[in-house]
Structures are given as structure tokens and as C-alpha cells.
Tab-separated table of C-alpha atoms in Angstrom:
chain	number	residue	atom	x	y	z
A	217	MET	CA	-7.356	81.662	44.826
A	218	ASP	CA	-11.074	81.378	45.402
A	219	ILE	CA	-12.957	78.431	43.951
A	220	ASP	CA	-14.801	80.457	41.306
A	221	ARG	CA	-11.544	81.787	39.902
A	222	TYR	CA	-9.979	78.314	40.103
A	223	ILE	CA	-12.849	76.881	38.067
A	224	ALA	CA	-12.764	79.716	35.515
A	225	THR	CA	-9.014	79.311	35.088
A	226	ASN	CA	-9.070	75.535	34.624
A	227	GLN	CA	-12.430	74.910	32.922
A	228	PRO	CA	-10.973	75.000	29.366
A	229	THR	CA	-8.481	72.262	30.308
A	230	TRP	CA	-11.214	70.068	31.775
A	231	ASN	CA	-13.463	70.610	28.766
A	232	ARG	CA	-10.658	69.663	26.378
A	233	LEU	CA	-9.894	66.508	28.365
A	234	ASP	CA	-13.604	65.608	28.249
A	235	GLU	CA	-13.624	66.105	24.488
A	236	LEU	CA	-10.541	63.953	23.887
A	237	ALA	CA	-11.771	61.231	26.246
A	238	ARG	CA	-15.162	61.155	24.524
A	239	ARG	CA	-13.599	60.812	21.072
A	240	GLY	CA	-11.061	58.258	22.291
A	241	SER	CA	-13.698	56.182	24.042
A	242	VAL	CA	-15.242	55.284	20.698
A	243	ARG	CA	-11.877	54.252	19.259
A	244	VAL	CA	-8.403	55.381	20.272
A	245	SER	CA	-7.437	55.519	16.603
A	246	ARG	CA	-9.816	58.475	16.248
A	247	LEU	CA	-7.148	60.504	18.050
A	248	THR	CA	-3.948	61.664	16.414
A	249	ALA	CA	-0.592	60.989	18.062
A	250	ASP	CA	-0.466	64.624	19.199
A	251	GLU	CA	-3.959	64.332	20.678
A	252	ILE	CA	-2.965	61.195	22.589
A	253	ASP	CA	0.024	63.070	24.008
A	254	GLU	CA	-2.293	65.923	24.927
A	255	LEU	CA	-4.748	63.480	26.514
A	256	VAL	CA	-1.980	62.079	28.731
A	257	ARG	CA	-0.805	65.573	29.758
A	258	LEU	CA	-4.320	66.772	30.527
A	259	TYR	CA	-5.127	63.537	32.380
A	260	GLN	CA	-2.104	64.020	34.639
A	261	ARG	CA	-2.831	67.716	35.186
A	262	THR	CA	-6.514	67.142	35.935
A	263	SER	CA	-5.709	64.273	38.313
A	264	ALA	CA	-3.461	66.631	40.271
A	265	GLN	CA	-6.144	69.318	40.221
A	266	LEU	CA	-8.703	66.816	41.520
A	267	SER	CA	-6.417	66.083	44.454
A	268	TYR	CA	-6.002	69.831	45.052
A	269	VAL	CA	-9.766	70.395	44.976
A	270	ARG	CA	-10.371	67.589	47.459
A	271	THR	CA	-7.678	68.910	49.802
A	272	HIS	CA	-8.187	72.674	49.621
A	273	TYR	CA	-11.775	73.292	48.599
A	274	GLY	CA	-13.816	70.297	49.690
A	275	ASP	CA	-16.371	71.072	46.980
A	276	ALA	CA	-18.181	67.771	46.425
A	277	ALA	CA	-19.804	68.821	43.143
A	278	LEU	CA	-16.518	69.910	41.586
A	279	ALA	CA	-14.722	66.823	42.896
A	280	THR	CA	-17.445	64.624	41.370
A	281	ARG	CA	-17.195	66.418	38.025
A	282	LEU	CA	-13.405	66.062	37.922
A	283	SER	CA	-13.576	62.430	39.064
A	284	GLY	CA	-15.837	61.665	36.116
A	285	THR	CA	-13.520	63.442	33.703
A	286	VAL	CA	-10.428	61.692	35.059
A	287	GLY	CA	-12.266	58.354	35.041
A	288	ARG	CA	-13.272	58.670	31.387
A	289	ALA	CA	-9.727	59.600	30.384
A	290	ASN	CA	-8.372	56.710	32.451
A	291	GLN	CA	-10.680	54.307	30.628
A	292	VAL	CA	-9.343	55.499	27.275
A	293	LEU	CA	-5.722	55.206	28.389
A	294	TYR	CA	-5.877	52.057	30.497
A	295	GLY	CA	-9.249	50.489	29.711
A	296	THR	CA	-9.934	46.937	28.618
A	297	LYS	CA	-11.614	45.445	25.554
A	298	GLY	CA	-8.592	45.862	23.310
A	299	ARG	CA	-8.370	49.573	23.919
A	300	GLY	CA	-6.180	51.595	26.191
A	301	VAL	CA	-2.423	51.424	26.213
A	302	ARG	CA	-2.349	48.343	23.981
A	303	GLY	CA	-4.559	50.150	21.492
A	304	VAL	CA	-2.306	53.194	21.605
A	305	VAL	CA	0.765	51.024	21.003
A	306	ASP	CA	-0.959	49.304	18.075
A	307	PHE	CA	-2.050	52.676	16.710
């Protein structure tokens, strides 16, 4: 699969993860339980896709974009300041 098709195929997933991470970064309780489950699934999928991009495409711009997305989601899930997993458990 060429990189343009790879991006077109996966862009909706990355955009959704960005959206959930943005909302969750304000307060995890802004996400429903289903959205938290979705956030975890998309985080795992996008992390794997980031690894694939680094290995097979070597596109620095795309790798940077996905790294930012994965990083924001990671902060929501595992971040500090009373958020993250502890916040999800409390929620």
C-alpha cells in the first residue's frame, strides 16, 4: 500500500483519537465509559501504526504527527495530576 492510500485509510481513526484525547485532556470524566474504551483501542491501534510508519515508510512528517497523537492519548490514559488511569478508575 502506498503512503497516500495508507493515510487516507487511517486518517479517520487518527482524527477520532485526537478528538477523544483533546476532550479527555481537560477532564477524563468528560468521556463516557464507551469513549474511554474507544480511546484505549484507538491508542493501541495508532501506536502500532506509528511503528509501521517508522519501519516501512520513513515519513518523518507522518511519524511526527502520529507521535503527537499517541503522546496526547498517553497523557490522558497515564498522565499525572490526578488524571489518567487513577482518574478513569475513580470515574
